[in-house]
PDB file of C-alpha atoms in Angstrom:
ATOM      1  CA  MET A  26     -11.318 -13.593  -7.259  1.00 37.00           C
ATOM      2  CA  THR A  27      -8.332 -11.176  -7.813  1.00 38.00           C
ATOM      3  CA  GLY A  28      -8.030  -7.801  -8.624  1.00 39.00           C
ATOM      4  CA  LEU A  29     -10.768  -5.335  -7.421  1.00 38.00           C
ATOM      5  CA  LEU A  30     -13.784  -7.003  -6.024  1.00 39.00           C
ATOM      6  CA  THR A  31     -17.070  -4.949  -6.621  1.00 36.00           C
ATOM      7  CA  GLY A  32     -20.197  -4.685  -4.765  1.00 35.00           C
ATOM      8  CA  ALA A  33     -22.821  -1.918  -4.150  1.00 33.00           C
ATOM      9  CA  GLY A  34     -22.979  -2.313  -0.239  1.00 33.00           C
ATOM     10  CA  THR A  35     -24.958  -0.627   2.151  1.00 34.00           C
ATOM     11  CA  ALA A  36     -24.791   2.382   3.996  1.00 32.00           C
ATOM     12  CA  SER A  37     -22.848   1.048   6.755  1.00 51.00           C
ATOM     13  CA  ALA A  38     -20.641  -1.223   4.340  1.00 69.00           C
ATOM     14  CA  GLY A  39     -17.190  -0.734   3.839  1.00 83.00           C
ATOM     15  CA  PRO A  40     -14.778  -0.939   0.698  1.00 84.00           C
ATOM     16  CA  ALA A  41     -16.599  -3.670  -1.834  1.00 83.00           C
ATOM     17  CA  GLY A  42     -19.585  -3.938   0.462  1.00 89.00           C
ATOM     18  CA  ALA A  43     -17.368  -5.571   3.327  1.00 94.00           C
ATOM     19  CA  THR A  44     -18.347  -5.251   6.887  1.00 95.00           C
ATOM     20  CA  ASN A  45     -15.355  -4.232   9.115  1.00 95.00           C
ATOM     21  CA  ILE A  46     -14.770  -6.915  12.050  1.00 95.00           C
ATOM     22  CA  ARG A  47     -12.115  -4.741  13.857  1.00 93.00           C
ATOM     23  CA  GLY A  48     -13.180  -4.250  17.435  1.00 91.00           C
ATOM     24  CA  VAL A  49     -16.156  -6.699  16.865  1.00 92.00           C
ATOM     25  CA  ASP A  50     -14.653 -10.126  16.880  1.00 90.00           C
ATOM     26  CA  PRO A  51     -11.730 -11.237  19.286  1.00 90.00           C
ATOM     27  CA  GLY A  52      -8.056 -10.969  18.847  1.00 93.00           C
ATOM     28  CA  ASP A  53      -5.880  -8.866  16.168  1.00 96.00           C
ATOM     29  CA  THR A  54      -8.082  -8.953  13.389  1.00 96.00           C
ATOM     30  CA  ASP A  55      -5.733  -6.904  11.258  1.00 96.00           C
ATOM     31  CA  LEU A  56      -3.052  -9.396  11.415  1.00 96.00           C
ATOM     32  CA  MET A  57      -5.743 -12.156  11.163  1.00 97.00           C
ATOM     33  CA  ILE A  58      -6.775 -10.837   7.712  1.00 96.00           C
ATOM     34  CA  GLU A  59      -3.030 -10.307   6.872  1.00 95.00           C
ATOM     35  CA  ARG A  60      -1.996 -13.581   7.340  1.00 95.00           C
ATOM     36  CA  LEU A  61      -5.084 -15.452   5.856  1.00 96.00           C
ATOM     37  CA  CYS A  62      -4.780 -13.471   2.821  1.00 93.00           C
ATOM     38  CA  SER A  63      -1.151 -13.703   2.674  1.00 91.00           C
ATOM     39  CA  GLN A  64      -1.309 -17.446   1.916  1.00 90.00           C
ATOM     40  CA  GLU A  65      -1.195 -18.798  -1.372  1.00 86.00           C
ATOM     41  CA  THR A  66      -4.695 -19.090  -2.880  1.00 86.00           C
ATOM     42  CA  SER A  67      -5.464 -22.936  -3.863  1.00 88.00           C
ATOM     43  CA  LEU A  68      -8.015 -23.995  -6.174  1.00 92.00           C
ATOM     44  CA  THR A  69     -10.578 -24.157  -3.332  1.00 93.00           C
ATOM     45  CA  GLY A  70      -9.367 -20.863  -1.976  1.00 94.00           C
ATOM     46  CA  VAL A  71      -7.793 -19.741   1.281  1.00 96.00           C
ATOM     47  CA  TYR A  72      -8.612 -21.356   4.935  1.00 97.00           C
ATOM     48  CA  GLY A  73      -8.312 -19.878   8.284  1.00 97.00           C
ATOM     49  CA  ALA A  74      -9.358 -20.936  11.932  1.00 97.00           C
ATOM     50  CA  LEU A  75     -10.237 -18.512  14.788  1.00 97.00           C
ATOM     51  CA  ASN A  76     -10.345 -19.403  18.253  1.00 96.00           C
ATOM     52  CA  VAL A  77     -13.490 -17.161  19.163  1.00 95.00           C
ATOM     53  CA  ASP A  78     -12.386 -17.692  22.920  1.00 94.00           C
ATOM     54  CA  THR A  79      -8.708 -16.557  22.834  1.00 95.00           C
ATOM     55  CA  GLY A  80      -8.698 -14.574  19.292  1.00 95.00           C
ATOM     56  CA  GLU A  81      -5.941 -16.742  18.209  1.00 96.00           C
ATOM     57  CA  PHE A  82      -5.709 -17.501  14.438  1.00 97.00           C
ATOM     58  CA  LYS A  83      -4.222 -20.071  12.714  1.00 97.00           C
ATOM     59  CA  THR A  84      -3.790 -21.218   9.122  1.00 96.00           C
ATOM     60  CA  GLN A  85      -5.118 -24.665   8.072  1.00 95.00           C
ATOM     61  CA  ASP A  86      -1.385 -26.011   8.040  1.00 95.00           C
ATOM     62  CA  GLU A  87      -0.956 -24.596  11.556  1.00 96.00           C
ATOM     63  CA  TYR A  88      -4.285 -25.919  12.664  1.00 97.00           C
ATOM     64  CA  LEU A  89      -3.583 -29.502  11.482  1.00 96.00           C
ATOM     65  CA  ARG A  90      -0.316 -29.263  13.143  1.00 95.00           C
ATOM     66  CA  ASP A  91      -1.191 -27.622  16.182  1.00 94.00           C
ATOM     67  CA  VAL A  92      -4.937 -28.230  17.125  1.00 94.00           C
ATOM     68  CA  PHE A  93      -6.440 -31.204  15.285  1.00 92.00           C
ATOM     69  CA  GLY A  94      -5.194 -33.537  12.703  1.00 91.00           C
ATOM     70  CA  LEU A  95      -8.507 -33.267  10.464  1.00 93.00           C
ATOM     71  CA  TRP A  96      -9.981 -30.122   8.936  1.00 95.00           C
ATOM     72  CA  LYS A  97     -12.632 -30.360  11.274  1.00 95.00           C
ATOM     73  CA  PRO A  98     -13.943 -27.656  13.944  1.00 96.00           C
ATOM     74  CA  ALA A  99     -13.037 -28.328  17.625  1.00 92.00           C
ATOM     75  CA  GLY A 100     -14.234 -26.607  20.835  1.00 93.00           C
ATOM     76  CA  PRO A 101     -13.658 -22.738  20.413  1.00 95.00           C
ATOM     77  CA  TRP A 102     -12.074 -23.027  16.986  1.00 96.00           C
ATOM     78  CA  GLU A 103     -13.964 -22.249  13.913  1.00 97.00           C
ATOM     79  CA  LEU A 104     -13.274 -22.774  10.516  1.00 98.00           C
ATOM     80  CA  PHE A 105     -13.517 -20.901   7.329  1.00 97.00           C
ATOM     81  CA  ARG A 106     -12.757 -20.885   3.672  1.00 97.00           C
ATOM     82  CA  GLY A 107     -13.138 -18.142   0.898  1.00 97.00           C
ATOM     83  CA  TRP A 108     -11.323 -16.098  -1.339  1.00 96.00           C
ATOM     84  CA  CYS A 109      -9.400 -12.719  -0.669  1.00 94.00           C
ATOM     85  CA  GLY A 110      -9.552  -9.492  -2.989  1.00 91.00           C
ATOM     86  CA  TYR A 111      -8.569  -5.911  -2.837  1.00 89.00           C
ATOM     87  CA  ALA A 112     -11.039  -3.283  -2.614  1.00 87.00           C
ATOM     88  CA  GLU A 113      -9.989   0.501  -3.169  1.00 86.00           C
ATOM     89  CA  ALA A 114     -11.005   2.321  -0.095  1.00 89.00           C
ATOM     90  CA  SER A 115      -9.759   5.743  -0.843  1.00 88.00           C
ATOM     91  CA  THR A 116      -7.285   7.785  -2.790  1.00 87.00           C
ATOM     92  CA  TRP A 117      -5.603  11.294  -2.197  1.00 90.00           C
ATOM     93  CA  SER A 118      -3.053  13.788  -3.208  1.00 91.00           C
ATOM     94  CA  ILE A 119       0.362  14.239  -1.259  1.00 94.00           C
ATOM     95  CA  LYS A 120       3.878  16.211  -2.028  1.00 96.00           C
ATOM     96  CA  GLY A 121       6.555  13.728  -2.186  1.00 95.00           C
ATOM     97  CA  ASP A 122      10.008  14.059  -0.740  1.00 96.00           C
ATOM     98  CA  THR A 123      12.122  17.037  -2.289  1.00 97.00           C
ATOM     99  CA  VAL A 124      15.328  15.556  -4.050  1.00 97.00           C
ATOM    100  CA  ARG A 125      18.366  17.452  -5.446  1.00 97.00           C
ATOM    101  CA  THR A 126      18.307  16.561  -9.208  1.00 96.00           C
ATOM    102  CA  SER A 127      21.420  18.436 -10.230  1.00 96.00           C
ATOM    103  CA  ARG A 128      24.903  18.986  -9.062  1.00 96.00           C
ATOM    104  CA  TRP A 129      26.123  21.778  -7.019  1.00 97.00           C
ATOM    105  CA  ILE A 130      27.675  24.823  -8.933  1.00 96.00           C
ATOM    106  CA  GLY A 131      29.474  27.381  -6.732  1.00 96.00           C
ATOM    107  CA  ASN A 132      30.466  30.878  -7.332  1.00 95.00           C
ATOM    108  CA  LYS A 133      33.652  31.836  -5.294  1.00 94.00           C
ATOM    109  CA  GLY A 134      33.653  35.350  -7.019  1.00 92.00           C
ATOM    110  CA  SER A 135      32.559  38.731  -5.859  1.00 91.00           C
ATOM    111  CA  ALA A 136      29.992  39.239  -8.461  1.00 93.00           C
ATOM    112  CA  ASP A 137      26.864  37.334  -9.850  1.00 94.00           C
ATOM    113  CA  ASP A 138      27.670  34.368 -11.920  1.00 95.00           C
ATOM    114  CA  LYS A 139      25.335  32.742 -14.643  1.00 95.00           C
ATOM    115  CA  GLU A 140      25.574  28.840 -14.921  1.00 95.00           C
ATOM    116  CA  THR A 141      23.655  26.053 -16.902  1.00 96.00           C
ATOM    117  CA  PHE A 142      22.159  23.493 -14.301  1.00 95.00           C
ATOM    118  CA  VAL A 143      21.222  20.029 -15.850  1.00 96.00           C
ATOM    119  CA  SER A 144      18.495  18.450 -13.873  1.00 94.00           C
ATOM    120  CA  SER A 145      17.002  15.099 -14.243  1.00 95.00           C
ATOM    121  CA  TYR A 146      14.369  12.979 -12.289  1.00 94.00           C
ATOM    122  CA  SER A 147      12.796   9.526 -12.876  1.00 92.00           C
ATOM    123  CA  THR A 148       9.260   8.690 -11.265  1.00 89.00           C
ATOM    124  CA  LYS A 149       8.986   6.567  -8.193  1.00 87.00           C
ATOM    125  CA  THR A 150       6.669   3.876  -7.403  1.00 85.00           C
ATOM    126  CA  PHE A 151       6.144   1.667  -4.297  1.00 87.00           C
ATOM    127  CA  ALA A 152       3.854   0.212  -1.891  1.00 89.00           C
ATOM    128  CA  LYS A 153       3.543  -0.477   1.846  1.00 92.00           C
ATOM    129  CA  LYS A 154       1.298  -2.479   4.107  1.00 94.00           C
ATOM    130  CA  SER A 155       0.085  -1.327   7.640  1.00 95.00           C
ATOM    131  CA  VAL A 156       0.807  -4.531   9.146  1.00 92.00           C
ATOM    132  CA  GLY A 157       2.977  -7.549   8.673  1.00 86.00           C
ATOM    133  CA  GLY A 158       6.083  -7.653   6.527  1.00 82.00           C
ATOM    134  CA  SER A 159       6.930  -5.760   3.377  1.00 86.00           C
ATOM    135  CA  ILE A 160       4.563  -6.303   0.357  1.00 87.00           C
ATOM    136  CA  SER A 161       5.973  -8.284  -2.604  1.00 82.00           C
ATOM    137  CA  LEU A 162       6.566  -6.350  -5.797  1.00 78.00           C
ATOM    138  CA  SER A 163       4.627  -9.116  -7.503  1.00 78.00           C
ATOM    139  CA  LEU A 164       1.523  -8.499  -5.229  1.00 82.00           C
ATOM    140  CA  ALA A 165       1.838  -4.785  -5.364  1.00 84.00           C
ATOM    141  CA  LYS A 166       1.724  -5.003  -9.227  1.00 80.00           C
ATOM    142  CA  SER A 167      -1.208  -7.413  -9.140  1.00 79.00           C
ATOM    143  CA  ILE A 168      -3.352  -4.709  -7.008  1.00 82.00           C
ATOM    144  CA  PHE A 169      -2.270  -1.607  -8.845  1.00 81.00           C
ATOM    145  CA  SER A 170      -1.121  -2.221 -12.118  1.00 73.00           C
ATOM    146  CA  GLY A 171      -4.308  -1.162 -13.940  1.00 58.00           C
ATOM    147  CA  THR A 172      -7.042  -2.544 -12.253  1.00 54.00           C
ATOM    148  CA  VAL A 173      -7.293  -0.025  -9.348  1.00 52.00           C
ATOM    149  CA  GLY A 174      -5.149   2.811 -11.007  1.00 45.00           C
ATOM    150  CA  GLY A 175      -7.505   2.626 -13.996  1.00 44.00           C
ATOM    151  CA  SER A 176     -10.756   2.921 -12.095  1.00 48.00           C
ATOM    152  CA  ALA A 177      -9.765   6.259 -10.780  1.00 47.00           C
ATOM    153  CA  GLY A 178     -10.283   9.630 -12.559  1.00 43.00           C
ATOM    154  CA  TYR A 179      -6.668  10.905 -12.595  1.00 44.00           C
ATOM    155  CA  GLU A 180      -3.594  10.165 -14.070  1.00 48.00           C
ATOM    156  CA  TRP A 181      -2.031   7.246 -12.080  1.00 57.00           C
ATOM    157  CA  GLY A 182       1.686   6.696 -12.486  1.00 56.00           C
ATOM    158  CA  TRP A 183       1.975   3.369 -11.466  1.00 67.00           C
ATOM    159  CA  GLU A 184       4.313   1.387 -13.443  1.00 66.00           C
ATOM    160  CA  LYS A 185       4.490   4.152 -15.938  1.00 70.00           C
ATOM    161  CA  GLU A 186       8.053   5.251 -15.465  1.00 77.00           C
ATOM    162  CA  SER A 187       8.747   8.600 -16.750  1.00 84.00           C
ATOM    163  CA  ARG A 188      11.999  10.600 -16.870  1.00 87.00           C
ATOM    164  CA  PHE A 189      12.833  14.184 -17.604  1.00 90.00           C
ATOM    165  CA  GLU A 190      16.220  16.319 -18.214  1.00 92.00           C
ATOM    166  CA  THR A 191      15.967  19.770 -18.132  1.00 92.00           C
ATOM    167  CA  ARG A 192      18.450  22.637 -19.041  1.00 94.00           C
ATOM    168  CA  SER A 193      18.087  26.111 -17.196  1.00 93.00           C
ATOM    169  CA  GLU A 194      20.407  29.167 -16.676  1.00 95.00           C
ATOM    170  CA  LYS A 195      20.454  30.541 -13.144  1.00 95.00           C
ATOM    171  CA  THR A 196      22.043  33.231 -11.376  1.00 96.00           C
ATOM    172  CA  ILE A 197      24.808  32.187  -8.535  1.00 96.00           C
ATOM    173  CA  PRO A 198      25.234  34.820  -6.112  1.00 95.00           C
ATOM    174  CA  PRO A 199      28.877  35.824  -4.768  1.00 95.00           C
ATOM    175  CA  CYS A 200      30.197  33.237  -2.316  1.00 95.00           C
ATOM    176  CA  ARG A 201      27.488  30.810  -2.837  1.00 95.00           C
ATOM    177  CA  GLN A 202      26.577  27.591  -4.199  1.00 96.00           C
ATOM    178  CA  VAL A 203      23.401  26.765  -5.976  1.00 97.00           C
ATOM    179  CA  ALA A 204      21.438  23.544  -7.152  1.00 97.00           C
ATOM    180  CA  VAL A 205      18.039  22.540  -8.593  1.00 97.00           C
ATOM    181  CA  THR A 206      15.499  20.311  -6.546  1.00 97.00           C
ATOM    182  CA  TRP A 207      12.236  18.882  -7.548  1.00 97.00           C
ATOM    183  CA  THR A 208       9.275  18.098  -5.263  1.00 97.00           C
ATOM    184  CA  PRO A 209       7.166  15.464  -7.159  1.00 95.00           C
ATOM    185  CA  TYR A 210       3.213  15.446  -6.680  1.00 94.00           C
ATOM    186  CA  GLN A 211       2.121  11.951  -6.015  1.00 92.00           C
ATOM    187  CA  ARG A 212      -1.008   9.969  -5.413  1.00 88.00           C
ATOM    188  CA  VAL A 213      -1.806   7.510  -2.707  1.00 90.00           C
ATOM    189  CA  VAL A 214      -4.407   4.703  -3.387  1.00 88.00           C
ATOM    190  CA  ARG A 215      -5.486   2.796  -0.303  1.00 91.00           C
ATOM    191  CA  VAL A 216      -6.805  -0.586  -0.662  1.00 91.00           C
ATOM    192  CA  ASN A 217      -8.370  -2.665   1.998  1.00 93.00           C
ATOM    193  CA  PRO A 218      -7.861  -6.461   1.548  1.00 93.00           C
ATOM    194  CA  VAL A 219     -11.203  -8.336   1.996  1.00 95.00           C
ATOM    195  CA  PHE A 220     -12.194 -11.640   2.636  1.00 96.00           C
ATOM    196  CA  HIS A 221     -15.328 -13.190   1.116  1.00 96.00           C
ATOM    197  CA  VAL A 222     -16.682 -16.304   2.946  1.00 97.00           C
ATOM    198  CA  GLU A 223     -17.774 -19.307   1.090  1.00 97.00           C
ATOM    199  CA  ASP A 224     -17.861 -21.863   4.094  1.00 97.00           C
ATOM    200  CA  TYR A 225     -17.758 -21.065   7.972  1.00 97.00           C
ATOM    201  CA  GLN A 226     -17.732 -24.040  10.416  1.00 97.00           C
ATOM    202  CA  TRP A 227     -18.115 -24.605  14.040  1.00 96.00           C
ATOM    203  CA  ASP A 228     -18.953 -27.456  16.565  1.00 94.00           C
ATOM    204  CA  LYS A 229     -20.076 -26.678  19.951  1.00 88.00           C
ATOM    205  CA  GLY A 230     -20.522 -30.383  20.967  1.00 86.00           C
ATOM    206  CA  ASN A 231     -23.954 -30.788  19.424  1.00 88.00           C
ATOM    207  CA  GLY A 232     -22.681 -31.620  15.839  1.00 90.00           C
ATOM    208  CA  GLU A 233     -20.914 -29.717  13.219  1.00 93.00           C
ATOM    209  CA  ARG A 234     -22.818 -26.837  11.208  1.00 95.00           C
ATOM    210  CA  THR A 235     -21.665 -25.031   8.379  1.00 96.00           C
ATOM    211  CA  VAL A 236     -23.140 -21.894   7.112  1.00 96.00           C
ATOM    212  CA  HIS A 237     -22.029 -19.415   4.191  1.00 96.00           C
ATOM    213  CA  SER A 238     -21.649 -15.891   6.111  1.00 96.00           C
ATOM    214  CA  TRP A 239     -19.307 -14.673   8.480  1.00 96.00           C
ATOM    215  CA  ARG A 240     -20.081 -16.401  11.974  1.00 95.00           C
ATOM    216  CA  ASP A 241     -23.761 -16.735  10.580  1.00 94.00           C
ATOM    217  CA  ARG A 242     -24.204 -13.005  11.044  1.00 94.00           C
ATOM    218  CA  GLY A 243     -25.621 -12.730   7.286  1.00 93.00           C
ATOM    219  CA  TYR A 244     -22.632 -10.975   5.761  1.00 93.00           C
ATOM    220  CA  GLN A 245     -20.451 -12.603   3.310  1.00 95.00           C
ATOM    221  CA  THR A 246     -17.443 -10.095   2.989  1.00 96.00           C
ATOM    222  CA  VAL A 247     -15.456  -8.959   5.710  1.00 96.00           C
ATOM    223  CA  TYR A 248     -12.168  -6.756   6.136  1.00 96.00           C
ATOM    224  CA  SER A 249     -10.427  -5.088   9.056  1.00 95.00           C
ATOM    225  CA  HIS A 250     -10.109  -1.553   8.833  1.00 94.00           C
ATOM    226  CA  GLY A 251      -6.651  -1.157  10.098  1.00 95.00           C
ATOM    227  CA  TYR A 252      -5.034  -3.510   7.858  1.00 96.00           C
ATOM    228  CA  TYR A 253      -4.499  -1.614   4.474  1.00 95.00           C
ATOM    229  CA  ILE A 254      -2.183  -1.423   1.639  1.00 93.00           C
ATOM    230  CA  ASP A 255      -0.831   1.890  -0.216  1.00 92.00           C
ATOM    231  CA  GLY A 256       0.115   2.261  -3.607  1.00 89.00           C
ATOM    232  CA  ILE A 257       2.061   5.461  -4.007  1.00 90.00           C
ATOM    233  CA  SER A 258       3.037   6.625  -7.251  1.00 88.00           C
ATOM    234  CA  ASP A 259       4.248   9.824  -8.755  1.00 89.00           C
ATOM    235  CA  LYS A 260       1.557  11.706 -10.808  1.00 87.00           C
ATOM    236  CA  LEU A 261       1.786  12.240 -14.428  1.00 85.00           C
ATOM    237  CA  LEU A 262       0.659  15.208 -16.509  1.00 85.00           C
ATOM    238  CA  PRO A 263      -1.546  14.635 -19.474  1.00 82.00           C
ATOM    239  CA  SER A 264       1.815  14.814 -21.740  1.00 83.00           C
ATOM    240  CA  GLY A 265       3.178  11.742 -19.773  1.00 80.00           C
ATOM    241  CA  ARG A 266       5.550  14.315 -18.019  1.00 85.00           C
ATOM    242  CA  PRO A 267       5.911  13.924 -14.393  1.00 89.00           C
ATOM    243  CA  ASP A 268       3.995  16.622 -12.231  1.00 91.00           C
ATOM    244  CA  GLY A 269       5.841  18.407  -9.553  1.00 95.00           C
ATOM    245  CA  ARG A 270       7.541  21.483  -8.639  1.00 95.00           C
ATOM    246  CA  GLU A 271      11.199  22.592  -9.274  1.00 95.00           C
ATOM    247  CA  ASP A 272      13.297  25.007  -7.280  1.00 95.00           C
ATOM    248  CA  LYS A 273      16.437  26.443  -6.766  1.00 96.00           C
ATOM    249  CA  ILE A 274      18.275  26.329  -3.634  1.00 97.00           C
ATOM    250  CA  GLU A 275      21.304  28.108  -2.540  1.00 96.00           C
ATOM    251  CA  GLU A 276      24.209  27.539   0.252  1.00 96.00           C
ATOM    252  CA  LYS A 277      26.671  30.011   1.677  1.00 95.00           C
ATOM    253  CA  LEU A 278      30.220  28.818   0.801  1.00 95.00           C
ATOM    254  CA  ASP A 279      33.147  29.371   3.206  1.00 94.00           C
ATOM    255  CA  PRO A 280      34.010  33.233   3.294  1.00 92.00           C
ATOM    256  CA  LYS A 281      37.618  31.990   3.428  1.00 92.00           C
ATOM    257  CA  SER A 282      37.268  30.290  -0.032  1.00 92.00           C
ATOM    258  CA  CYS A 283      35.750  33.113  -1.808  1.00 91.00           C
ATOM    259  CA  THR A 284      37.464  36.074  -3.497  1.00 82.00           C
ATOM    260  CA  GLN A 285      36.969  39.501  -1.283  1.00 70.00           C
TER     261      GLN A 285
END
């Protein structure tokens, strides 16, 4: 189960119809979902263990090493198996950081000067997580290339590198230097990693019990609201050119270096 999970959900459901367990279940559920879904998926899914008394989470390898040598629930430890996916939660536009796209050209004379400025820019694409380490490029590509971006009604520039070079004549006042800047318009797409339960097990001393929803509450897909991944990319115009704003900036030069 990769890419975008879909589901009709309910009025109280989150992305992909998932139920938020943050603040409901013990422990740091943001980090739990991050660690659970960061594991390499086997043919049978990903596995995790939750201590419902302390909130501690362990991967399958950690559980077998630290708690019990068999994959069986023990005491307060409840075990689960399932699949992770990435559900689009929200999207919005921002202004990116302004960058200088030309060299500085100075005018040390006593009258206005005109110069031709060459300005160049290449689109930027990156992703970041709210918890855990940095996101790998391969994971970011699998989440944001096509599947998520293509589902939204705007020009999503993810992995669609575009560059431009412009030439423009600008006036440079006396004893000033001038350069050209570019402020890109960007789109943020936020996804919540979600976990779809296949099996959930516990043993309170009266035998193992296996159910097929999270903690036997009737919902199969869960997420933790504070754990999200943002994909940020420069927006493109229908022509494929980067969308943004060009500005002229100027600075004073040292009067001692200018003609009086």
